[in-house]
mmCIF file of C-alpha atoms in Angstrom:
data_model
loop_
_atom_site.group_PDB
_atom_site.id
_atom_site.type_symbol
_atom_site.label_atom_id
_atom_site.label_comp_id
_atom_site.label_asym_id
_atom_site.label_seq_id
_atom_site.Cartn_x
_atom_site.Cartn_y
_atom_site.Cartn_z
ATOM 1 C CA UNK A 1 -1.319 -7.887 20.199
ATOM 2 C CA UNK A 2 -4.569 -6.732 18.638
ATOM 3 C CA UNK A 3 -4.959 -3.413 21.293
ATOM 4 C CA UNK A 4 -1.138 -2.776 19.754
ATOM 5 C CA UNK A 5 -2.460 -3.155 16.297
ATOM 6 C CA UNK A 6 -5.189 -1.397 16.335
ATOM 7 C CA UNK A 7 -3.530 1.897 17.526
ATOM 8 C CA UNK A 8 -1.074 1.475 15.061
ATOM 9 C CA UNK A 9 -3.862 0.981 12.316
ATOM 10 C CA UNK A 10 -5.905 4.251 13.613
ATOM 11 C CA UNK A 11 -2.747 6.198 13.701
ATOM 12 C CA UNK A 12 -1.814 5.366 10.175
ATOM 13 C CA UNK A 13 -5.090 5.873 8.764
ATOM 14 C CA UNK A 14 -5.319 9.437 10.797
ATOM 15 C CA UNK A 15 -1.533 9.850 9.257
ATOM 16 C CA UNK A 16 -2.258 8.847 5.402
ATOM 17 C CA UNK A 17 -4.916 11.443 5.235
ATOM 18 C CA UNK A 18 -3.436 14.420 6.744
ATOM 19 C CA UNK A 19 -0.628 13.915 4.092
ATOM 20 C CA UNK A 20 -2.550 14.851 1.447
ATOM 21 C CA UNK A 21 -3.642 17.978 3.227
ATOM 22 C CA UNK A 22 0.405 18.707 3.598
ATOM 23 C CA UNK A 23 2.678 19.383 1.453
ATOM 24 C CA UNK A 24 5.736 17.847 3.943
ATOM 25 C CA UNK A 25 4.352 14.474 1.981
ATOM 26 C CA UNK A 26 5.738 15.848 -1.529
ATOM 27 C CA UNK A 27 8.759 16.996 -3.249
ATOM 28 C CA UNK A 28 6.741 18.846 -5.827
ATOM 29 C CA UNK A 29 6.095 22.600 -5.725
ATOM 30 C CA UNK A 30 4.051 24.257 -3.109
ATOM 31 C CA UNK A 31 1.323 25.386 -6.299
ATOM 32 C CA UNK A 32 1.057 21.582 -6.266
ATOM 33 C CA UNK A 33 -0.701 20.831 -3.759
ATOM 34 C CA UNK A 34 -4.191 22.433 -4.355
ATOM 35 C CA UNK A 35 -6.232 19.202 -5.407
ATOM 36 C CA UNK A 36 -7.717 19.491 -9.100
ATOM 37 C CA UNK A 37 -10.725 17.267 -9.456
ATOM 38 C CA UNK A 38 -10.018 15.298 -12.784
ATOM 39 C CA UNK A 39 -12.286 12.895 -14.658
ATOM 40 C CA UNK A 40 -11.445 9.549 -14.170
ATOM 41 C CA UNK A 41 -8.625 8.208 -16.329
ATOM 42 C CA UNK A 42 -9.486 4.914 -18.779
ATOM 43 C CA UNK A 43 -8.028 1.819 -17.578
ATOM 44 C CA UNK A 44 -9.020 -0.542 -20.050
ATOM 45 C CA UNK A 45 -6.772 -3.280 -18.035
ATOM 46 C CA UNK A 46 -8.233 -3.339 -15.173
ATOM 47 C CA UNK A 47 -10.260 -6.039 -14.184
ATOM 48 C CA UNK A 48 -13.061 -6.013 -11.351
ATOM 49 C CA UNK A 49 -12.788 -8.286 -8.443
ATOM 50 C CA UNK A 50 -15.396 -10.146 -7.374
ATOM 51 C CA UNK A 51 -15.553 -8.962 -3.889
ATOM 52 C CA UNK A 52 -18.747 -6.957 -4.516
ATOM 53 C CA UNK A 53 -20.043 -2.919 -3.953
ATOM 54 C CA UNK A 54 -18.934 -1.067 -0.453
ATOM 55 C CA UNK A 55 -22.091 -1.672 1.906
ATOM 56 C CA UNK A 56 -23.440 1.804 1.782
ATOM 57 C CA UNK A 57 -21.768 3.330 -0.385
ATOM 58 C CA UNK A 58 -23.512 6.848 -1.609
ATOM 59 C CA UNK A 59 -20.946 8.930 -3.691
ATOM 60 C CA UNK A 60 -19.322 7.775 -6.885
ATOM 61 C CA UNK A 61 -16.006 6.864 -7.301
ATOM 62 C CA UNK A 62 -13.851 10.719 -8.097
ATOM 63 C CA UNK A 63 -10.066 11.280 -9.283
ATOM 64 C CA UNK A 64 -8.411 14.522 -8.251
ATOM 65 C CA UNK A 65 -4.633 15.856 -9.075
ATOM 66 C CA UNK A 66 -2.247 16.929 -6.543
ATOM 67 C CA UNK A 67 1.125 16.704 -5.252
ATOM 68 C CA UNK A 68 2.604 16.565 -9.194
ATOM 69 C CA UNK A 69 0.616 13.308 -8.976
ATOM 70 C CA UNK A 70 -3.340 11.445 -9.787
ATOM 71 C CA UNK A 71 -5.344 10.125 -6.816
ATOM 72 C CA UNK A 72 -8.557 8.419 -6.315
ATOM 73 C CA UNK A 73 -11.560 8.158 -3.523
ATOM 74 C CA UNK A 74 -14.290 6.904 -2.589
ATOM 75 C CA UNK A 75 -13.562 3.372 -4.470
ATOM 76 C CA UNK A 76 -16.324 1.236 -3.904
ATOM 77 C CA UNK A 77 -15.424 -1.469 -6.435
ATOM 78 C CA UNK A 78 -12.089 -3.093 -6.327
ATOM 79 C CA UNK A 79 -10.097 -3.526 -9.490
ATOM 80 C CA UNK A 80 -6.779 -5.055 -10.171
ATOM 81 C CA UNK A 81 -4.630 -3.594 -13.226
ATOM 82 C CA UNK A 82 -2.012 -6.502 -14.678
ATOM 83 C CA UNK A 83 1.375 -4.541 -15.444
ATOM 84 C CA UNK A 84 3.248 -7.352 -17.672
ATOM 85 C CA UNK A 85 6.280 -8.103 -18.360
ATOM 86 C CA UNK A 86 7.843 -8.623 -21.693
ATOM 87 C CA UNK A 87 8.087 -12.369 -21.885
ATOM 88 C CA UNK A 88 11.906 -12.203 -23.045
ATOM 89 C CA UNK A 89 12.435 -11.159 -19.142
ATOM 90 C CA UNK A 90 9.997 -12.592 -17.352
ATOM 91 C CA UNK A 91 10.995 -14.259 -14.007
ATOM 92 C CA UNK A 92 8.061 -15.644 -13.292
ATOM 93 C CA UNK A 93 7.201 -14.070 -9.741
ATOM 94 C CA UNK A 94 4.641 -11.523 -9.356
ATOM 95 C CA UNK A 95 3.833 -8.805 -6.832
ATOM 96 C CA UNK A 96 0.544 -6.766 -6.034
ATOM 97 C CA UNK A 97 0.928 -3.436 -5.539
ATOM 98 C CA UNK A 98 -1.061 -1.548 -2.619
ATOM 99 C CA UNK A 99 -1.213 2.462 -3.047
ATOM 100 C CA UNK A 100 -1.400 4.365 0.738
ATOM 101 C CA UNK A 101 -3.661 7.396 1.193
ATOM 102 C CA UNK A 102 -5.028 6.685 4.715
ATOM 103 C CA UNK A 103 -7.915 4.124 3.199
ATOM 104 C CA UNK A 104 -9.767 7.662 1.907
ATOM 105 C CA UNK A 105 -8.046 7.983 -1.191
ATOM 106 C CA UNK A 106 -5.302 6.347 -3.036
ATOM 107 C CA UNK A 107 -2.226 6.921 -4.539
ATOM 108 C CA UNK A 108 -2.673 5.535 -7.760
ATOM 109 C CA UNK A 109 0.458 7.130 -9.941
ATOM 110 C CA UNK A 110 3.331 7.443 -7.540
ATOM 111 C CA UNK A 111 2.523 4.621 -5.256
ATOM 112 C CA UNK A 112 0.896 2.443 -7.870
ATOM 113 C CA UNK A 113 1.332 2.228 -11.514
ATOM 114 C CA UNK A 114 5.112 3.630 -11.300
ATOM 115 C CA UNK A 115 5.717 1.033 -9.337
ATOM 116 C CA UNK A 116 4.202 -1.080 -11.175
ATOM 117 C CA UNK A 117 5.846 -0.558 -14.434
ATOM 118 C CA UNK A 118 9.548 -0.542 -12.872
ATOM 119 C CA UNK A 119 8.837 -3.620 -11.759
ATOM 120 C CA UNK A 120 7.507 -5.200 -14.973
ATOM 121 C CA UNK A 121 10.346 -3.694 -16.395
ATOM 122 C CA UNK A 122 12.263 -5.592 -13.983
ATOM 123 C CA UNK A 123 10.848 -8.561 -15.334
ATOM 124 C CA UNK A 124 8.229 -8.979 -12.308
ATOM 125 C CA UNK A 125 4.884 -8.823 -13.461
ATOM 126 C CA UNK A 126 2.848 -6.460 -11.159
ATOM 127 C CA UNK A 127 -0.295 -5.853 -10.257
ATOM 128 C CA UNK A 128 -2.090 -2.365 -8.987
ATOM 129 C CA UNK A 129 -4.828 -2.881 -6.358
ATOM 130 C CA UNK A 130 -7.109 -0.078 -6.194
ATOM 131 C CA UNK A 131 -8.986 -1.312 -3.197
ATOM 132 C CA UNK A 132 -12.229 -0.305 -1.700
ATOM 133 C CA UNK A 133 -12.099 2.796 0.789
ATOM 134 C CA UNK A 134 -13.826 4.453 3.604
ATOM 135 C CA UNK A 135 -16.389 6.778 1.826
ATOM 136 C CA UNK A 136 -15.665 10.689 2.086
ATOM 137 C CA UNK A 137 -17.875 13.554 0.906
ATOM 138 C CA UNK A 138 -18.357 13.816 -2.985
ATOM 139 C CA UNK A 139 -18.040 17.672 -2.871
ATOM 140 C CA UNK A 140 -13.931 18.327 -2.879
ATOM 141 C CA UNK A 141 -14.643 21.263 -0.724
ATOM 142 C CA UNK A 142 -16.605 19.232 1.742
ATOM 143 C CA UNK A 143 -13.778 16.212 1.256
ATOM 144 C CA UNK A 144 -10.920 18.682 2.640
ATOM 145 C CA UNK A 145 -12.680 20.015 4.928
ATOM 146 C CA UNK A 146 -13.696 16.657 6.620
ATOM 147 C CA UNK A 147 -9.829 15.341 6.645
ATOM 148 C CA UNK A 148 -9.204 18.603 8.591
ATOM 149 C CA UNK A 149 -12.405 17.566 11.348
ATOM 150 C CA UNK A 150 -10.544 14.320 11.385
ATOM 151 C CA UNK A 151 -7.924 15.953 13.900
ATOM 152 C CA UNK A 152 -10.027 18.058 15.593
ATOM 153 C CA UNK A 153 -9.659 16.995 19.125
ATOM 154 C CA UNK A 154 -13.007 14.843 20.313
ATOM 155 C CA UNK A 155 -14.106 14.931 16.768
ATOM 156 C CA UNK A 156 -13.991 11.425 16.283
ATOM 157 C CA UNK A 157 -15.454 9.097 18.781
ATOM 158 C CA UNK A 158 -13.297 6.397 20.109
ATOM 159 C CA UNK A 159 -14.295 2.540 18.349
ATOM 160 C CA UNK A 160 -16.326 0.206 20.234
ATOM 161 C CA UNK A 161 -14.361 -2.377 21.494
ATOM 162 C CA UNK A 162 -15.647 -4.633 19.236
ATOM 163 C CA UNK A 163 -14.628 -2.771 16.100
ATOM 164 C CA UNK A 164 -11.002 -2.646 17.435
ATOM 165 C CA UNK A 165 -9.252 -5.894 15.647
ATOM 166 C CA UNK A 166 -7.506 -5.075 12.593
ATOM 167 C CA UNK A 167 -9.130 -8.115 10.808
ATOM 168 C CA UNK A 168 -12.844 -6.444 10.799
ATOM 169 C CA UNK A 169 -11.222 -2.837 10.815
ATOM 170 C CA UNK A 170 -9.922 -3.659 7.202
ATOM 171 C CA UNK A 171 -12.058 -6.607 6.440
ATOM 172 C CA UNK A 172 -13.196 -4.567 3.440
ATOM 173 C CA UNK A 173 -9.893 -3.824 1.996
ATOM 174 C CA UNK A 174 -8.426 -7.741 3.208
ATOM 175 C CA UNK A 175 -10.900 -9.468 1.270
ATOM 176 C CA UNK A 176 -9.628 -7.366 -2.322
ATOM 177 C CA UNK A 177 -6.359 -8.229 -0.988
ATOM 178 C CA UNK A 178 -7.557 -12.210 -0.852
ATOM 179 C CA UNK A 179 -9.232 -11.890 -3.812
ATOM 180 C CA UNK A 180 -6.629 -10.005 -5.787
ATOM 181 C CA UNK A 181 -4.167 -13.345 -5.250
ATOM 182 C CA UNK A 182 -6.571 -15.518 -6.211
ATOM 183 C CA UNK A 183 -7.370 -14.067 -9.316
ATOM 184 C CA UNK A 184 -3.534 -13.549 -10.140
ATOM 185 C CA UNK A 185 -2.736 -17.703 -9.169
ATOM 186 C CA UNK A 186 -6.191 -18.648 -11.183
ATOM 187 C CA UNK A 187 -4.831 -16.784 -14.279
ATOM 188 C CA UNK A 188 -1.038 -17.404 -13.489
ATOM 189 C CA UNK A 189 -0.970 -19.970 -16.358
ATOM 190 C CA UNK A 190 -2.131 -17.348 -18.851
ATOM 191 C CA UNK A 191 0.046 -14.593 -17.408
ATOM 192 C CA UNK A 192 3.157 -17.161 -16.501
ATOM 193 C CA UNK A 193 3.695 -16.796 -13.275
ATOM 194 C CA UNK A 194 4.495 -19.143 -11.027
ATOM 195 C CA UNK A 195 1.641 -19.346 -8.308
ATOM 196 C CA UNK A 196 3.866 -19.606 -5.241
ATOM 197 C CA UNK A 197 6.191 -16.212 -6.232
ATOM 198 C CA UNK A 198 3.899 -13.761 -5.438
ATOM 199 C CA UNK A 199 4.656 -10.954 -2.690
ATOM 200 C CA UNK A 200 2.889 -7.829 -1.984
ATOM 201 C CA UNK A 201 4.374 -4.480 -1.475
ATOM 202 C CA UNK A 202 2.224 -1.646 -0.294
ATOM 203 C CA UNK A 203 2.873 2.348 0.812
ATOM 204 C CA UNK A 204 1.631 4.040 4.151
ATOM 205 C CA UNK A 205 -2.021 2.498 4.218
ATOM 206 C CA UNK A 206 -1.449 0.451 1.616
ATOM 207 C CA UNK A 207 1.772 -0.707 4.091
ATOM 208 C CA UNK A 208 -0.768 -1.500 6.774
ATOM 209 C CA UNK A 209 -2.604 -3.448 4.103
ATOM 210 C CA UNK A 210 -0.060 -5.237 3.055
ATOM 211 C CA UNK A 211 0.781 -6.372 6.543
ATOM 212 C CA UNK A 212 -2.782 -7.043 7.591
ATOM 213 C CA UNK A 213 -2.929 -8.873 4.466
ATOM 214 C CA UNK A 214 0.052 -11.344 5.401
ATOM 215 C CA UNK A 215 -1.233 -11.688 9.273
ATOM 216 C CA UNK A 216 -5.105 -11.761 8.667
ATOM 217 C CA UNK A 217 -5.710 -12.684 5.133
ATOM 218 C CA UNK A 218 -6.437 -16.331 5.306
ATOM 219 C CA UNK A 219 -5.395 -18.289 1.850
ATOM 220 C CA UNK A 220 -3.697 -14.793 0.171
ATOM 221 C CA UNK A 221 -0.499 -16.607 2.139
ATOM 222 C CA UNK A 222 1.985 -13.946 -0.339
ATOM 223 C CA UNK A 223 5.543 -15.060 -0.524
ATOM 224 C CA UNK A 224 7.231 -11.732 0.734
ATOM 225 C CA UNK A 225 5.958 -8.736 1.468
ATOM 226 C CA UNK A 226 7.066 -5.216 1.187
ATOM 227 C CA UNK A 227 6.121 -2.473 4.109
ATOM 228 C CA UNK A 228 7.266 0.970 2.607
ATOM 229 C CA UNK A 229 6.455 3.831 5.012
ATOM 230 C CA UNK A 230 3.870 2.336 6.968
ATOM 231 C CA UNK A 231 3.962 2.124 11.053
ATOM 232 C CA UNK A 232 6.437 -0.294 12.880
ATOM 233 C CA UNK A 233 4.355 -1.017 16.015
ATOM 234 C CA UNK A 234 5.362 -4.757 17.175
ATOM 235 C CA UNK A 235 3.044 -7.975 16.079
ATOM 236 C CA UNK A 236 2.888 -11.118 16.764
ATOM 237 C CA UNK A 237 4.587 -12.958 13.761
ATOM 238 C CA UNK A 238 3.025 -15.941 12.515
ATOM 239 C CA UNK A 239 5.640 -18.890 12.542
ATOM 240 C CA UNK A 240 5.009 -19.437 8.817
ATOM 241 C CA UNK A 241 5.554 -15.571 8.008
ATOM 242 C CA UNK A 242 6.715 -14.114 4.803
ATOM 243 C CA UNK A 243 9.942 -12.219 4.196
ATOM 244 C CA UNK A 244 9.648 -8.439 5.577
ATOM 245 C CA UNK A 245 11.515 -5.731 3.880
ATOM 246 C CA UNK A 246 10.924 -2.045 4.938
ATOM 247 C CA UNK A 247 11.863 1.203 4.019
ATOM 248 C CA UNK A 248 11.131 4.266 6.053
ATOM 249 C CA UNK A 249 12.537 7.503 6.114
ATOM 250 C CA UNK A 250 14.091 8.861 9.872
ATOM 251 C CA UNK A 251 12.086 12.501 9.026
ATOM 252 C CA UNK A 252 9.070 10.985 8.727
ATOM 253 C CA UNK A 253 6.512 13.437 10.360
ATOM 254 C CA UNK A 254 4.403 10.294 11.342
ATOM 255 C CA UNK A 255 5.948 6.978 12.169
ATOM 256 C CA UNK A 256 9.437 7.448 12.529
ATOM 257 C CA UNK A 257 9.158 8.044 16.110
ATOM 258 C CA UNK A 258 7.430 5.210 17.566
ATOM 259 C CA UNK A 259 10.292 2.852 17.401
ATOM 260 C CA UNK A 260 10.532 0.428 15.412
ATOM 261 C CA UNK A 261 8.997 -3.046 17.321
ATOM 262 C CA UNK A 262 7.660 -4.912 13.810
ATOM 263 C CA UNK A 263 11.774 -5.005 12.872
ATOM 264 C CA UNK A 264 12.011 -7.153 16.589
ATOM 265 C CA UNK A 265 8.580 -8.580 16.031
ATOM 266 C CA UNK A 266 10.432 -10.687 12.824
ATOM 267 C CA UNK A 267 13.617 -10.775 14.371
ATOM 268 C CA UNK A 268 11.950 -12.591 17.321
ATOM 269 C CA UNK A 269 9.953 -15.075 15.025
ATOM 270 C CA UNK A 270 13.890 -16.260 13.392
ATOM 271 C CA UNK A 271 12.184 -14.611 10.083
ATOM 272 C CA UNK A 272 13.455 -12.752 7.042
ATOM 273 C CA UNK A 273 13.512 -9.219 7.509
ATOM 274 C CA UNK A 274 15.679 -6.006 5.971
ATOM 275 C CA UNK A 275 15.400 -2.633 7.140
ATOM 276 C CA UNK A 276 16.481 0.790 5.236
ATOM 277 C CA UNK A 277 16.193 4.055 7.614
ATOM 278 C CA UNK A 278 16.982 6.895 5.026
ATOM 279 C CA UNK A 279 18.594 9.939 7.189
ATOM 280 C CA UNK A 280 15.424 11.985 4.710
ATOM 281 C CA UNK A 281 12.946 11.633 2.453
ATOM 282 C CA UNK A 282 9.837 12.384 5.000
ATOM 283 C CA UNK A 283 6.300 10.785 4.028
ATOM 284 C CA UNK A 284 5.138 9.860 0.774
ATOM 285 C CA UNK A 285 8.397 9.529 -1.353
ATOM 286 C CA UNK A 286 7.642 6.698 -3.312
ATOM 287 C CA UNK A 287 8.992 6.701 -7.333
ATOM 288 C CA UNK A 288 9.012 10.443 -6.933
ATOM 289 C CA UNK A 289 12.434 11.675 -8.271
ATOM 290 C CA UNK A 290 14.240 13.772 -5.175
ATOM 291 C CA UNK A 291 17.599 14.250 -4.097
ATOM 292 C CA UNK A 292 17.318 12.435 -1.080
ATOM 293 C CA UNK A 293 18.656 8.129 -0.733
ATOM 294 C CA UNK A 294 15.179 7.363 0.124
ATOM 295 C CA UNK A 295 14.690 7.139 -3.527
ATOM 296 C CA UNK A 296 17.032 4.654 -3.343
ATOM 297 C CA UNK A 297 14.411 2.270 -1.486
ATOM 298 C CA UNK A 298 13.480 0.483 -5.093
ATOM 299 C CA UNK A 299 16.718 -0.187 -6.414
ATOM 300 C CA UNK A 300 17.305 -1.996 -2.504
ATOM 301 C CA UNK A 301 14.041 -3.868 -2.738
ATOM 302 C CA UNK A 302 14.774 -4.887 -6.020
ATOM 303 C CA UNK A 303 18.141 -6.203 -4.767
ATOM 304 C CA UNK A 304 16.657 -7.767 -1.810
ATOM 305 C CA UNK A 305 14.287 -9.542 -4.279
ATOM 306 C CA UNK A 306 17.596 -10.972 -6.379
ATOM 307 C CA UNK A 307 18.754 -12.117 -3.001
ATOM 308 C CA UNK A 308 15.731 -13.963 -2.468
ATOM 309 C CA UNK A 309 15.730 -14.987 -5.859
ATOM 310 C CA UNK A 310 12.950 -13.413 -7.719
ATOM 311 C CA UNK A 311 14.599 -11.654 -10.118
ATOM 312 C CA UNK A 312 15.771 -14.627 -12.091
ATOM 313 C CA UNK A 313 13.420 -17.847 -13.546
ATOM 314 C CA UNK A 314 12.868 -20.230 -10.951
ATOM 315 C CA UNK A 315 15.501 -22.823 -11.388
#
């Protein structure tokens, strides 16, 4: 399982980055894709986990525009944003919200607060994780540049053995997953929400996240999860595991072609899982308006929630 993992873990991280160095991952306008650095935006919400600095971390946390769209890097201090609800329509479940961008940057407007906000105006309150990441070169130049060398045949040395499970590939980024649920059931009082309704959806690396989260991530335990464009390579399923939904489009330059072994993974486990293959929509869709049905993948999650009953107050 773990061997299985981890190549489906290095190829998503290899596939997050190179879609920000190609425009295939956006609908926007081909001018839209030069990266802008931008000074970091206030977020007067957001409140710092407690999971500490990145271990040698140099370079200081930088924003940059592209793809009609704000990302950030080299995070090295986890924060969690609260997106409420109004009270009026408040169902009392909760989700956190993981942003992809190969765990070197992050998607923190399409894949995170827009999210975010349609589902608080849902009546779910959300919550954006901007997680800690792998650190990249401050200088943009130098930044693009090295996600280029990243595909460079023999560029990259091979992992020790050692370094190959999932659970200390990502321990950084599981641990402000862990701690991201325990602030949101120590405050769920305060922000009503009821402690065991609280799922996790996440995008590309934030996908892989999301998943590593539910597998590896201890007393996080979320009550569903959501896996939107992020690899399909099979697992083994815990027999206590959470709901699955998934949502990947069948052009997707980078995992729509490995099958789709996580779907028979669940299956095999008797657990709850849903599965939308758009015909299009490639890599990277997420709340951005296109004519394609993959933008239909919120309305269906959100209707997979009702199913499940999240959507209303817990009777």
């Amino acid at each position: 399982m773990k061997p299985n993992i981890f190549r489906q873990l290095k190829a998503g991280v290899a596939a997050g980055a190179i879609a920000l160095i190609c425009a295939m991952a956006s609908p926007v306008s081909a001018q839209d894709d030069k990266m802008t650095p931008i000074a970091i935006p206030a977020q007067p919400t957001a409140i710092v986990l407690n999971t500490g600095p990145l271990p040698g971390a140099t370079a200081p946390e930088a924003w940059h525009s592209q793809y009609g769209s704000v990302f950030a890097r080299n995070v090295t201090v986890a924060t969690l944003t609260p997106f409420l609800p109004d009270p009026a329509k408040a169902t009392g479940a909760a989700v956190i919200v993981a942003p992809g961008g190969g765990f070197r940057t992050l998607s923190m407007e399409n894949e995170g607060w827009d999210v975010a906000q349609a589902l608080a105006d849902r009546g779910i309150a959300a919550f954006v994780l901007k997680y800690r990441l792998n650190p990249t070169p401050a200088d943009p130049v130098a930044f693009e540049e090295s996600m280029k060398q990243m595909f460079t045949p023999g560029a990259r040395p091979p992992a020790p053995p050692g370094q190959q499970d999932p659970a200390k590939m990502l321990a950084p980024q599981i641990a402000d997953s862990r701690a991201a649920f325990a602030l949101v059931r120590s405050r769920s009082k305060e922000w009503h929400i009821d402690p065991d309704r609280i799922g996790m959806v996440g995008f590309s690396a934030g996908a892989m996240l999301t998943l590593s989260t539910a597998l590896y991530g201890e007393d996080a335990k979320p009550a569903f999860i959501g896996d939107i464009y992020g690899p399909l390579m099979p697992v083994t399923v815990p027999a206590d595991a959470p709901p699955l939904f998934i949502a990947l489009a069948a052009d997707d330059p980078f995992f729509a072609n490995a099958g789709y072994g996580l779907i028979d993974s669940w299956k095999a486990a008797k657990r709850p899982v849903e599965f939308h293959l758009y015909e299009q929509g490639g890599h990277g869709f997420g709340m951005y308006p296109k004519t394609t049905t993959s933008t239909g993948w919120f309305e269906a999650f959100a209707s997979w929630m009702t199913m499940h009953g999240y959507m209303k107050p817990k009777g």
